[in-house]
Short mmCIF file of C-alpha atoms and ligand atoms in Angstrom, two decimals:
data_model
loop_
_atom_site.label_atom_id
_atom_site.label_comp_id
_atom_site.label_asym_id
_atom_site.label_seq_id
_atom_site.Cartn_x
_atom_site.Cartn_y
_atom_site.Cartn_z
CA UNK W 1 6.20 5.35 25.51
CA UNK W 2 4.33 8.25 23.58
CA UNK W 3 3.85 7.37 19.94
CA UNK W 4 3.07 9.77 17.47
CA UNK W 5 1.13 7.89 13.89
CA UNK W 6 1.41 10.18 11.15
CA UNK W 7 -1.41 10.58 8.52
CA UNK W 8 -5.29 10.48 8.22
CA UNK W 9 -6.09 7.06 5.91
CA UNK W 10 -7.58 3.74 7.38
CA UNK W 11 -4.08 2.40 7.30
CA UNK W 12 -3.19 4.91 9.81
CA UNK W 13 -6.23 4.28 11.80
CA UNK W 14 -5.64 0.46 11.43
CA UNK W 15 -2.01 1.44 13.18
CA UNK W 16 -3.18 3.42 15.60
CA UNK W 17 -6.01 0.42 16.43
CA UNK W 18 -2.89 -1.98 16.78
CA UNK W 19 -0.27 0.27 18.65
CA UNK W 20 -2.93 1.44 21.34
CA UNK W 21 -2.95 -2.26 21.69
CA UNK W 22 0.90 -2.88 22.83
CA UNK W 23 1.93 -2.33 26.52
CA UNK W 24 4.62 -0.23 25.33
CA UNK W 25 2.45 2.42 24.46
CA UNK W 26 1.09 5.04 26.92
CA UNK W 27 -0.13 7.92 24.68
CA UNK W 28 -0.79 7.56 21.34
CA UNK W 29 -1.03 10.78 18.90
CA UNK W 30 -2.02 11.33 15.51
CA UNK W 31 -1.32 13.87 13.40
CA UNK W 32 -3.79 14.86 11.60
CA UNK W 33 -5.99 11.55 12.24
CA UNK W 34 -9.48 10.69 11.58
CA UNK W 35 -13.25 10.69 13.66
CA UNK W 36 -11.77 6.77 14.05
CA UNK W 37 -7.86 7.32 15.15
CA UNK W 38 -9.97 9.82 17.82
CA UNK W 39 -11.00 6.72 19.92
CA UNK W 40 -7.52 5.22 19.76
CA UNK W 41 -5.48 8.37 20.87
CA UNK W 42 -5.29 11.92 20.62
CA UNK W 43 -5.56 13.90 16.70
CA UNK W 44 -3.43 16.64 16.62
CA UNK W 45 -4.39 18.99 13.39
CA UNK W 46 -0.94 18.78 11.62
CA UNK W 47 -0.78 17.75 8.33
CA UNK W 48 1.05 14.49 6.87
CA UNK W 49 3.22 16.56 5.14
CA UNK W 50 4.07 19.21 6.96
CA UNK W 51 7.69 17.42 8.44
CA UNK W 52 8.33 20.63 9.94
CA UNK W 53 5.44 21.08 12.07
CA UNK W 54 5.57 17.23 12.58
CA UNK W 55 9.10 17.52 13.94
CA UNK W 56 7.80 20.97 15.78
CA UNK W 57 5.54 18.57 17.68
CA UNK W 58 7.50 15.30 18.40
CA UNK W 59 10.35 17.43 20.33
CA UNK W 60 7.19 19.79 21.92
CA UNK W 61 5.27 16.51 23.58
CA UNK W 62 8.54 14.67 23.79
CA UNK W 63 7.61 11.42 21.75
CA UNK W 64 9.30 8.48 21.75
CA UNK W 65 8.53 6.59 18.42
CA UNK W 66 6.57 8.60 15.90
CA UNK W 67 5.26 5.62 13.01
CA UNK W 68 4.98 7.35 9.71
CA UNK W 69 2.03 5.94 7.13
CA UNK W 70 1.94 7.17 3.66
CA UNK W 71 4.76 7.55 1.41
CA UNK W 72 5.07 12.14 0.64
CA UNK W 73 6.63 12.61 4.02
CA UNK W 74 8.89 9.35 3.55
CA UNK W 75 10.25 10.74 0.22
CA UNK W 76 10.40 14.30 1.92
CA UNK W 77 13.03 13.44 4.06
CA UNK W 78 10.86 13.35 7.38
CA UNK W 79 13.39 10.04 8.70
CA UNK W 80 16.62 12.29 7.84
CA UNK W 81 15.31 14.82 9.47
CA UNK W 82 13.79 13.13 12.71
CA UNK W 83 17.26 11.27 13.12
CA UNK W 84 19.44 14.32 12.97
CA UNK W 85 16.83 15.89 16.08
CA UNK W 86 17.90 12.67 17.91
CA UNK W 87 13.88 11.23 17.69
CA UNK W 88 13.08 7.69 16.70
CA UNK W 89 10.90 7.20 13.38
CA UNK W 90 9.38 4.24 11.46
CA UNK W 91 10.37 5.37 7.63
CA UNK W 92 12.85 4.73 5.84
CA UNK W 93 15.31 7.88 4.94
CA UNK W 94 14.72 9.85 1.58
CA UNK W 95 17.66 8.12 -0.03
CA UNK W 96 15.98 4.59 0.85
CA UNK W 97 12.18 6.11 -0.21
CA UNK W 98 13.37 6.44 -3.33
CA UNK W 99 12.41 2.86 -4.35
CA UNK W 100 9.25 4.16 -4.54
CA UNK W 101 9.25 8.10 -4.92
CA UNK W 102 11.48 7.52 -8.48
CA UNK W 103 10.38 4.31 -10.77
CA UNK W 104 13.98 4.91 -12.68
CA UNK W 105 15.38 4.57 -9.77
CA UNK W 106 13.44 1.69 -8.27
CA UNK W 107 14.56 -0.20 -11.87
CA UNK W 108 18.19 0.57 -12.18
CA UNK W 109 17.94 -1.21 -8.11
CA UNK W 110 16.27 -3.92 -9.29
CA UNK W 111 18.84 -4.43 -12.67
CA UNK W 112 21.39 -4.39 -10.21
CA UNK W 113 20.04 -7.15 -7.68
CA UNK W 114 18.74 -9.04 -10.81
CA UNK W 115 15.17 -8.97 -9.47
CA UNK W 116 12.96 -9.80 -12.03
CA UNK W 117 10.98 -7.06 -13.30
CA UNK W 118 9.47 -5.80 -16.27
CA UNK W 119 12.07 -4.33 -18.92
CA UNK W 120 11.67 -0.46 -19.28
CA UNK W 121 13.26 2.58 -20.57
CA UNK W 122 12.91 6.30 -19.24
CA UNK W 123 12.54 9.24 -21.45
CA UNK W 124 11.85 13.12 -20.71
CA UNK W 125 11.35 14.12 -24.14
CA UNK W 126 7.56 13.28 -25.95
CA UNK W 127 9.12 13.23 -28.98
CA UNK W 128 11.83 10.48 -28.31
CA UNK W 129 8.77 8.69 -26.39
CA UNK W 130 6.83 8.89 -28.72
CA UNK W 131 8.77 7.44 -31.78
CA UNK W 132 10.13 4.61 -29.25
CA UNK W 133 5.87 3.71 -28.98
CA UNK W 134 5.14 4.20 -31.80
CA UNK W 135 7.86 1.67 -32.93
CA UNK W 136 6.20 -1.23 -30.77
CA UNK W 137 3.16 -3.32 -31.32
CA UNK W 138 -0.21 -1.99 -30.11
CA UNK W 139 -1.21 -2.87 -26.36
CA UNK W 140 2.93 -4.19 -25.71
CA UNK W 141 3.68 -2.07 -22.94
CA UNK W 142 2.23 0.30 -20.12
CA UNK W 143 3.23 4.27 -19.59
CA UNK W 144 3.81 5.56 -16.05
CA UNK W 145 4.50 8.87 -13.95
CA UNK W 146 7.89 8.51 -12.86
CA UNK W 147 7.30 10.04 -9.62
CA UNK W 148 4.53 10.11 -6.96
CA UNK W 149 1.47 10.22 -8.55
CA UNK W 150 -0.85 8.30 -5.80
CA UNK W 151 -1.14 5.12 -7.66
CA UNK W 152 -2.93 7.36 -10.43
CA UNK W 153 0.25 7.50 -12.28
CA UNK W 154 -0.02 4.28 -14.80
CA UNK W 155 -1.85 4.05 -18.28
CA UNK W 156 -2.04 0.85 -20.46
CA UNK W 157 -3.09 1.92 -23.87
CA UNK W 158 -4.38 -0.28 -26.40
CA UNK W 159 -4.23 1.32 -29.35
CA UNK W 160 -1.47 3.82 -30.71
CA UNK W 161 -3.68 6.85 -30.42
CA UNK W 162 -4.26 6.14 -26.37
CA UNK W 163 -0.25 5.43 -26.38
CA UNK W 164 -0.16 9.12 -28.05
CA UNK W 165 -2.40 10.94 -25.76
CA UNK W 166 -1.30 9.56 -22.90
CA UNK W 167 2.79 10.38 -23.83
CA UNK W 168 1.33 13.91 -24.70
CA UNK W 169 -0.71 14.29 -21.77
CA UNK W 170 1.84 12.96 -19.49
CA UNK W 171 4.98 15.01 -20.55
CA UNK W 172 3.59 18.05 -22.17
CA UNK W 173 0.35 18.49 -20.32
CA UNK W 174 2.19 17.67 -17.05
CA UNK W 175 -1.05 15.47 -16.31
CA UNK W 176 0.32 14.15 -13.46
CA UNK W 177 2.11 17.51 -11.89
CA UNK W 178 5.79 16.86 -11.37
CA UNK W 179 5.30 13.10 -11.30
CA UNK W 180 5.26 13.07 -15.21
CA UNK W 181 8.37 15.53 -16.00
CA UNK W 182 10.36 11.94 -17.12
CA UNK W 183 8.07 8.98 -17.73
CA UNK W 184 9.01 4.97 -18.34
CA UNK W 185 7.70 3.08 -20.71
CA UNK W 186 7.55 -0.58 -19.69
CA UNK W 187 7.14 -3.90 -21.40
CA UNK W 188 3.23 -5.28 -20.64
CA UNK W 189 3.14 -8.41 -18.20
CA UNK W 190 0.13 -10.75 -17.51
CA UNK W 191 -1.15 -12.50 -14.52
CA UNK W 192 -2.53 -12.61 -11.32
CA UNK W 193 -0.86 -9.50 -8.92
CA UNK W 194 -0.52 -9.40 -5.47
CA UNK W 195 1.10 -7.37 -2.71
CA UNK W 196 3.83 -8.71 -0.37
CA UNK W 197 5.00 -7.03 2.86
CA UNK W 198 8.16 -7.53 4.89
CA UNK W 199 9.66 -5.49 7.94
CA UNK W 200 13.18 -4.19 6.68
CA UNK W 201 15.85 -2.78 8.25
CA UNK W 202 19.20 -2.86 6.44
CA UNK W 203 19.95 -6.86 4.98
CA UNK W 204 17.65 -8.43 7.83
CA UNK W 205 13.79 -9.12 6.20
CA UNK W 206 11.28 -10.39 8.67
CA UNK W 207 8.35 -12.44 8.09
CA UNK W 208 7.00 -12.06 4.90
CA UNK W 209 3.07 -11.59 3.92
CA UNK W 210 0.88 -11.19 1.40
CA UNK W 211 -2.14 -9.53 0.38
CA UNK W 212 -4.80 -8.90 -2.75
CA UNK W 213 -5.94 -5.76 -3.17
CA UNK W 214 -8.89 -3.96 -5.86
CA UNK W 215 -7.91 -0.66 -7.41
CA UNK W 216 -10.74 -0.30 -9.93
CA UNK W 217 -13.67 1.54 -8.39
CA UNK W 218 -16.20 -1.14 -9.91
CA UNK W 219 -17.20 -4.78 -9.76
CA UNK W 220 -15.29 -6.70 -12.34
CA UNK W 221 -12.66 -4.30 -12.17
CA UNK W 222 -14.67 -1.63 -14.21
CA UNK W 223 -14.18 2.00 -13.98
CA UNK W 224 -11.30 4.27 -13.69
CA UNK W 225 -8.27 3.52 -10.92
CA UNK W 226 -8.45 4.44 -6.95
CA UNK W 227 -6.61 4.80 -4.26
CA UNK W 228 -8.14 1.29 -3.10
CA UNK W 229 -11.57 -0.46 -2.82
CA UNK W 230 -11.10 -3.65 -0.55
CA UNK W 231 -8.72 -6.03 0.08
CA UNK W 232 -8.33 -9.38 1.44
CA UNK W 233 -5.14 -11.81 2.91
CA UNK W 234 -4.38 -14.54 2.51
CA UNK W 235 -4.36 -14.95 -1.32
CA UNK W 236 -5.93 -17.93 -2.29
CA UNK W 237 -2.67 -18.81 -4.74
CA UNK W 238 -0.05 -18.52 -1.62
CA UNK W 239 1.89 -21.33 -0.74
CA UNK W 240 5.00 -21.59 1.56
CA UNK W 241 6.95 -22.37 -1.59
CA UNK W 242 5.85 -19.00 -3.70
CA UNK W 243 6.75 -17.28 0.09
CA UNK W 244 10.13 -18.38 -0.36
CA UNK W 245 10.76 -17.61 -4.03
CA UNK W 246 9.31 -14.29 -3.24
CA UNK W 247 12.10 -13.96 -0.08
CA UNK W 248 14.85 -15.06 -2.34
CA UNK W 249 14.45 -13.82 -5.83
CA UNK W 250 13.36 -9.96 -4.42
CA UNK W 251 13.06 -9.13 -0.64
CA UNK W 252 16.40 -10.06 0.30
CA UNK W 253 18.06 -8.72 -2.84
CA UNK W 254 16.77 -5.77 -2.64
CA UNK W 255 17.66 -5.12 0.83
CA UNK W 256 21.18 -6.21 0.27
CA UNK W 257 21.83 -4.14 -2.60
CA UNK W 258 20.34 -1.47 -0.59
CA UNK W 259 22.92 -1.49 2.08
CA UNK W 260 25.46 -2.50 -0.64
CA UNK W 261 24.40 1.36 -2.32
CA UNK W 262 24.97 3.05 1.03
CA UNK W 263 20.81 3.63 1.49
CA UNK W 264 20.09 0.92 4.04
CA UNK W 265 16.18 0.38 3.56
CA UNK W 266 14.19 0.64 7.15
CA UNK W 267 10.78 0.52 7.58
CA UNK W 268 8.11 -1.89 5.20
CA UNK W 269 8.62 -2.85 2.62
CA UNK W 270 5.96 -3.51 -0.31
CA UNK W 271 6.74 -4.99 -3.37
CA UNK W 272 3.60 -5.37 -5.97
CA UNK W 273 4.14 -8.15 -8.17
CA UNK W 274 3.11 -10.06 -11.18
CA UNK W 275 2.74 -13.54 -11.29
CA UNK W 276 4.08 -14.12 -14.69
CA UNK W 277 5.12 -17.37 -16.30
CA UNK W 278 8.47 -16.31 -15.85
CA UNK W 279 7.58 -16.19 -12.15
CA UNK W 280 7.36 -13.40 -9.78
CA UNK W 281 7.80 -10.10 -11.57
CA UNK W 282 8.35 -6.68 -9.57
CA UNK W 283 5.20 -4.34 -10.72
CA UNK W 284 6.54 -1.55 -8.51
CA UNK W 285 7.68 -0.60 -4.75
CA UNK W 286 6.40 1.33 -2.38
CA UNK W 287 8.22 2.15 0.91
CA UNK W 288 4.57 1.96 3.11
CA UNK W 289 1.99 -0.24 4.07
CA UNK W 290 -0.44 -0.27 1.21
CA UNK W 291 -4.05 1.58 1.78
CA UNK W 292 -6.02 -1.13 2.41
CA UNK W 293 -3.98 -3.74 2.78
CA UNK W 294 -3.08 -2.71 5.95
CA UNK W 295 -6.17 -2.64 6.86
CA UNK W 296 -6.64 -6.50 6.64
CA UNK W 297 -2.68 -6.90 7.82
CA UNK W 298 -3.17 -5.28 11.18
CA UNK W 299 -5.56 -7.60 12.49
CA UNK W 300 -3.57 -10.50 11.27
CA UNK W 301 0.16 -8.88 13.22
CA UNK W 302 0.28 -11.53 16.75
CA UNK W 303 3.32 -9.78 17.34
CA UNK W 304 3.38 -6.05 19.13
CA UNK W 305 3.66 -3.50 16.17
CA UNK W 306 4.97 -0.89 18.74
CA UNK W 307 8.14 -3.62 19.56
CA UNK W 308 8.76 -4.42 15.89
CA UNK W 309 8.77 -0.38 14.61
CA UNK W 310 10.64 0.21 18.04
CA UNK W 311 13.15 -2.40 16.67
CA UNK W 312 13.47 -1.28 13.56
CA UNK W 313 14.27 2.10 14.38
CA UNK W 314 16.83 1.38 16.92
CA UNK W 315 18.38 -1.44 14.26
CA UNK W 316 17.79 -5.05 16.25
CA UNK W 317 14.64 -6.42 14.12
CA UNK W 318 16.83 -9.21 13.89
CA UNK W 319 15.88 -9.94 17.36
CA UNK W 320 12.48 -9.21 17.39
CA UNK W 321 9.36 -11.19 16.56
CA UNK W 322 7.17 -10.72 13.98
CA UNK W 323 4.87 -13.35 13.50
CA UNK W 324 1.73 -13.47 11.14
CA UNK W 325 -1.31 -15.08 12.07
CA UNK W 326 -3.32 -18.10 9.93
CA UNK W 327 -6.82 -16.38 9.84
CA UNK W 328 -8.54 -14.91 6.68
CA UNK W 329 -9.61 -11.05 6.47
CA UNK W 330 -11.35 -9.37 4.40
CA UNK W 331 -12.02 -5.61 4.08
CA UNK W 332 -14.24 -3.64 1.78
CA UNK W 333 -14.32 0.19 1.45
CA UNK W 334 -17.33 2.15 1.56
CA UNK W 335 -16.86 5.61 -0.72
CA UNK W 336 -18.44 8.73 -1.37
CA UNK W 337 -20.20 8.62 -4.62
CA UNK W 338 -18.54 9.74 -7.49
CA UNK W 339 -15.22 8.87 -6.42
CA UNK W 340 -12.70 9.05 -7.51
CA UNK W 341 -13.97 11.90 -9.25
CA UNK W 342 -16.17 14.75 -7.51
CA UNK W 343 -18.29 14.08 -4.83
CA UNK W 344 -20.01 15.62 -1.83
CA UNK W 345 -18.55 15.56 1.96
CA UNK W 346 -20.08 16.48 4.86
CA UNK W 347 -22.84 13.29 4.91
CA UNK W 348 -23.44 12.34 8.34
CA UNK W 349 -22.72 8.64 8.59
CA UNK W 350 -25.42 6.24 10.36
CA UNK W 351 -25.12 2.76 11.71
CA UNK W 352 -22.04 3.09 13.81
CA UNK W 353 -22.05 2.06 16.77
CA UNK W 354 -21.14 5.37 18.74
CA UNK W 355 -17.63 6.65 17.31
CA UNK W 356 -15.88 3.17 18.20
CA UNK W 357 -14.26 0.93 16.08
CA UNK W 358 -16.36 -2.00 16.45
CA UNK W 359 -19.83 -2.22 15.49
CA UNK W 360 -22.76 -5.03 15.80
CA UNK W 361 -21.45 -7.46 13.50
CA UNK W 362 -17.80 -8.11 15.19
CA UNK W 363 -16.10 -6.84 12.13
CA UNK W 364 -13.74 -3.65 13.09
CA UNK W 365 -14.58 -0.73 11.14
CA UNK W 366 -11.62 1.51 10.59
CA UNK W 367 -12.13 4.94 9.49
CA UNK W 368 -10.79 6.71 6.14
CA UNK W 369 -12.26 9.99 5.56
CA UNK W 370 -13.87 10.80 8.28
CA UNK W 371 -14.48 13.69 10.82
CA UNK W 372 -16.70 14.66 13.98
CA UNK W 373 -19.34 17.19 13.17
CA UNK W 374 -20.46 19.90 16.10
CA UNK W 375 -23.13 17.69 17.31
CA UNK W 376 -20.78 14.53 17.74
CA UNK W 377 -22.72 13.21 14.78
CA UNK W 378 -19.63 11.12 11.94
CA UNK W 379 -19.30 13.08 8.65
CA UNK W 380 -18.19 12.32 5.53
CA UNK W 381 -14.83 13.93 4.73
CA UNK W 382 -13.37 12.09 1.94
CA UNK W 383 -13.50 10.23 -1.06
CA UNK W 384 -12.50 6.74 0.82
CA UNK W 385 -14.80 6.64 4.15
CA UNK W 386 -14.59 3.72 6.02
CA UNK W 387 -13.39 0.58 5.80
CA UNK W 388 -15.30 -2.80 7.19
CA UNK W 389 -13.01 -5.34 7.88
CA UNK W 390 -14.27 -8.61 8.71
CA UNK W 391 -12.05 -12.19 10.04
CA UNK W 392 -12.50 -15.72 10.04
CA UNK W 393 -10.91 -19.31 9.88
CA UNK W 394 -11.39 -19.02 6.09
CA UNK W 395 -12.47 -16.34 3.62
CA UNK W 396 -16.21 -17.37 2.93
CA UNK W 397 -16.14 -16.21 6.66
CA UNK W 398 -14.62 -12.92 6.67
CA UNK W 399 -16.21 -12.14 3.65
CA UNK W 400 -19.49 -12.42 5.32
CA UNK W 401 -18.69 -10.14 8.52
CA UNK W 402 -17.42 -7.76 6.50
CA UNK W 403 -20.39 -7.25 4.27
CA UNK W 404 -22.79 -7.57 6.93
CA UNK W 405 -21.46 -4.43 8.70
CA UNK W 406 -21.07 -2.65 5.00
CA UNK W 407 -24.78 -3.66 4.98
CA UNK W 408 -25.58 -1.99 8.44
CA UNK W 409 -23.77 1.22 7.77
CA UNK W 410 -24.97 4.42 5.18
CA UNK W 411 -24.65 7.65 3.97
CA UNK W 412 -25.99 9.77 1.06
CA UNK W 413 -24.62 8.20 -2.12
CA UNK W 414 -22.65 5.27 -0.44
CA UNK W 415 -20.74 2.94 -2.69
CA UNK W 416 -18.85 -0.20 -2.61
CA UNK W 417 -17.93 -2.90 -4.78
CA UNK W 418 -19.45 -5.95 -4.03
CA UNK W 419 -16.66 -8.55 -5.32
CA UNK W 420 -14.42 -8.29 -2.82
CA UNK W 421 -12.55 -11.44 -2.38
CA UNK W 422 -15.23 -13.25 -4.40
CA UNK W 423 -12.50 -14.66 -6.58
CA UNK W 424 -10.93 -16.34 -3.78
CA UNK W 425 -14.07 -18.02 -2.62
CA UNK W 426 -13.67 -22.25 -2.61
CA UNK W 427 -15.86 -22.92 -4.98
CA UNK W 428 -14.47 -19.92 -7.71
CA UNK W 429 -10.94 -20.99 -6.72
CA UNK W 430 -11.00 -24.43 -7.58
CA UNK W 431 -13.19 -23.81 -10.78
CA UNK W 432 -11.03 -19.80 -11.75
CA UNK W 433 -7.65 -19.68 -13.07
CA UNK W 434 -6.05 -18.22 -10.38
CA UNK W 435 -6.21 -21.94 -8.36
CA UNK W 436 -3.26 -22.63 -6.38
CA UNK W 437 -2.58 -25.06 -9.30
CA UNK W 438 -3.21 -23.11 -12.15
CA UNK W 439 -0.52 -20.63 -10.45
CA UNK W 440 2.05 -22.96 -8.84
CA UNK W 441 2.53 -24.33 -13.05
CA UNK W 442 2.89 -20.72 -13.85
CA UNK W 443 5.79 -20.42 -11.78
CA UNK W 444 9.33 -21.32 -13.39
CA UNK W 445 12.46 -21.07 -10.81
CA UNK W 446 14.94 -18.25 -11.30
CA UNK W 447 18.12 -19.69 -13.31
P1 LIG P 501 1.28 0.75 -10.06
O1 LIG P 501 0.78 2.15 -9.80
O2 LIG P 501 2.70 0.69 -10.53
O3 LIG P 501 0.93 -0.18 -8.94
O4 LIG P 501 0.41 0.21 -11.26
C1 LIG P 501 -0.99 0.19 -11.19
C2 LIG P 501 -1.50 -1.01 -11.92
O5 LIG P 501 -1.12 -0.96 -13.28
C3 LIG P 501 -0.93 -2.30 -11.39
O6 LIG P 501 -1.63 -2.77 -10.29
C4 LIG P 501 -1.06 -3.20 -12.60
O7 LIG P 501 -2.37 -3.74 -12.66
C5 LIG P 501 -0.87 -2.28 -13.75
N1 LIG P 501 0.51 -2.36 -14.23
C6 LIG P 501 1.58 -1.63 -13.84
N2 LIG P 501 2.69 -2.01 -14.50
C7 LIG P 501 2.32 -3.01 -15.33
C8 LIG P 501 3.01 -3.79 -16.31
N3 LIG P 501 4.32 -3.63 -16.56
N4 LIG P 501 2.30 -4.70 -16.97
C9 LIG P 501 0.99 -4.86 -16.76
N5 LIG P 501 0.27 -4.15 -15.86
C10 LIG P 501 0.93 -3.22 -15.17
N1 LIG P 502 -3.18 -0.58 -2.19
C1 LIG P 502 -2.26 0.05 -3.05
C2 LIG P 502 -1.43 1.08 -2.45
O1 LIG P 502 -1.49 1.36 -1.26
O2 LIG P 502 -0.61 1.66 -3.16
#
């Protein structure tokens, strides 16, 4: 079949890597793509939010499954509007992206499956937001876009005058565009996060999996917020049991209230949560893969991605295998510098091995921003470039393949943090807090 991957991120390449991969898959497009989705299929220069031009081209090369990455086009409608052409998409219908394209939303859901989340209340006024922070202690809660914002959208002041400019800055200055019209204002939760990822389509929740990722640009998690420095699976702290509790007490609520609302969720599912003593707490939802956990996900899929999305948009993932594989991987992004603020594009990129996705070391390097300059040379053309990802029987080992191709790889001004995964090293998990121990007694049971 021809599949057409929407978007231009690593996750997208890290799809494309795994669809060209299935047997069911004959032609592989990607709109707009990357210098690295290039090797796996064809780029074709429409933008990831352009649904119309997106839908103009699906009926045009006649394509069977078209597997949408990142959330804009999701929330836009692009499922709704592929279904009523007759086409087959991966993405869950604007009604269903709304878990993550409206935190409100996304709460009132979670109120009404009794999913266990932090408690918050909405306001579109600064004023009324800003007596109702004032009125709390100092550091208590967090502030957050309620829209899109591209994971840019949350503050956590500590002191009343950063809970001030941020309400200020948020409603009045618009800071965030439309994202921060209406903004929540949630109760502060502690402990260890991590991302968990389930195929979804109506009440049936496949195979569940989890992931760690780094948001701060910086070792130590220093600096200001990005779309995503490095990631690694499986968490040291996850155990069949906090798998289960994790199934029970959100993924399966949340689909069943879902199709009890009349907006059946299809697609993946990724709920970001807090370990908190009370147990697992819902941070937020987004209706993706995450950017870059898919990255370390993909290589981890045994099962044929192309089957399960195939399944999932014809409704019988019931029937379909997905199963998850026991390795460790590790990935760690390699940035402009400066990012996430300004920096310079156009770098041409050395120590890849020709345009592929494999280099020296073994590790698979999956592209970000990327493009092919005149000459064939790799540019620069984004704040995230690429993305080493490197595997192993444990995560001392992946850890190692992926810096060793980080290491063989430059450009002008190249950063990355170098603390990926470090945390979930043996010898810092059984001394850290975040043991498997130190969690598990964390963790009460839902009454
Ligand atoms: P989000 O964009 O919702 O994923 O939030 C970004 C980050 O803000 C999360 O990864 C958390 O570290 C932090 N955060 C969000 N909500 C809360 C909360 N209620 N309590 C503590 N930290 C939070
Ligand atoms: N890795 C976080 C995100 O994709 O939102």
């Amino acid at each position: 079949m021809r599949v057409l991957v929407v978007g231009n991120g690593g996750r997208e390449h890290a799809l494309a890597w795994k669809l060209a991969q299935s047997d069911l898959v004959s032609e592989l497009l990607i709109a707009p793509g990357n210098a690295g989705t290039a090797t796996a299929g064809e780029n074709v220069p429409i933008n990831a939010e352009d649904v119309d031009g997106l839908l103009a081209l699906a009926l045009e090369r006649e394509v069977d499954l078209t597997v949408v990455g990142p959330e804009v086009p999701m929330v836009a409608g692009i499922a709704d509007r592929f279904a009523e052409a007759g086409l087959k998409i991966f993405a869950p219908t604007a009604a269903a992206a709304r878990i993550e394209g409206s935190k409100s939303w996304a709460k009132e859901l979670m109120r009404r499956c009794n999913v266990r989340t932090a408690e918050a209340r909405s306001f579109d006024s600064s004023e009324d937001a800003l007596s109702y922070a004032l009125s709390r202690p100092e550091g208590s809660f967090v502030i957050k876009a309620d829209g899109l914002a591209a994971g840019k959208g949350v503050l956590l002041p500590d002191t009343r005058q950063e809970a001030t400019d941020a309400i200020v800055s948020m409603i009045d200055g618009n800071a965030f565009g439309n994202a921060g019209g209406r903004l929540l204002i949630e109760d502060r939760m502690t402990g260890p996060e991590v991302s968990v990822f389930a195929f979804v389509q109506g009440e049936h929740v496949s195979a569940e999996v989890a992931a760690c990722d780094y948001k701060r640009v910086g070792d130590d998690d220093e600096g200001p917020n990005t779309g995503g420095m490095g990631a690694y699976t499986p968490p040291e702290f996850w155990t069949p049991e906090l798998a289960a509790q994790v199934r029970r007490e959100v993924l399966e609520p949340v689909a069943r209230g879902m199709v009890a609302d009349g907006s059946p969720y299809n697609g993946v599912l990724y709920a970001g949560l807090m370990l908190t003593e009370d147990g697992p707490s819902v941070i937020e939802f987004n209706c993706r893969f995450g950017d870059p956990e898919c990255e370390v996900l993909m290589p981890l899929l045994e099962s044929d991605l192309a089957e399960i999305c195939l399944a999932v948009a014809e409704g019988r993932l019931l029937e379909t295998e997905v199963r998850w594989g026991e390795g460790a991987h590790v990935c760690v992004v390699m940035t402009s510098g400066g990012y996430p603020g300004r920096h310079r594009t156009g770098l041409p990129v050395s120590g890849l091995a020709a345009t592929g996705t494999e280099n020296g070391a073994d590790a698979l390097i999956f592209h970000a921003g990327t493009r092919v300059g005149e000459d064939g040379q790799i540019l620069t053309a984004g704040g995230r470039v690429l993305v080493a990802v490197g595997s192993g029987e444990d995560i001392a080992q992946a850890r190692a393949e992926a810096y060793s191709a980080v290491g063989s790889i430059s450009f002008d001004g190249e950063h990355h943090r170098s603390d990926i995964a470090e945390r979930a090293l043996p010898a810092a998990a059984a001394t850290g807090g975040s043991s498997s121990a130190a969690i598990a007694g964390r963790l009460g049971t839902r009454e």
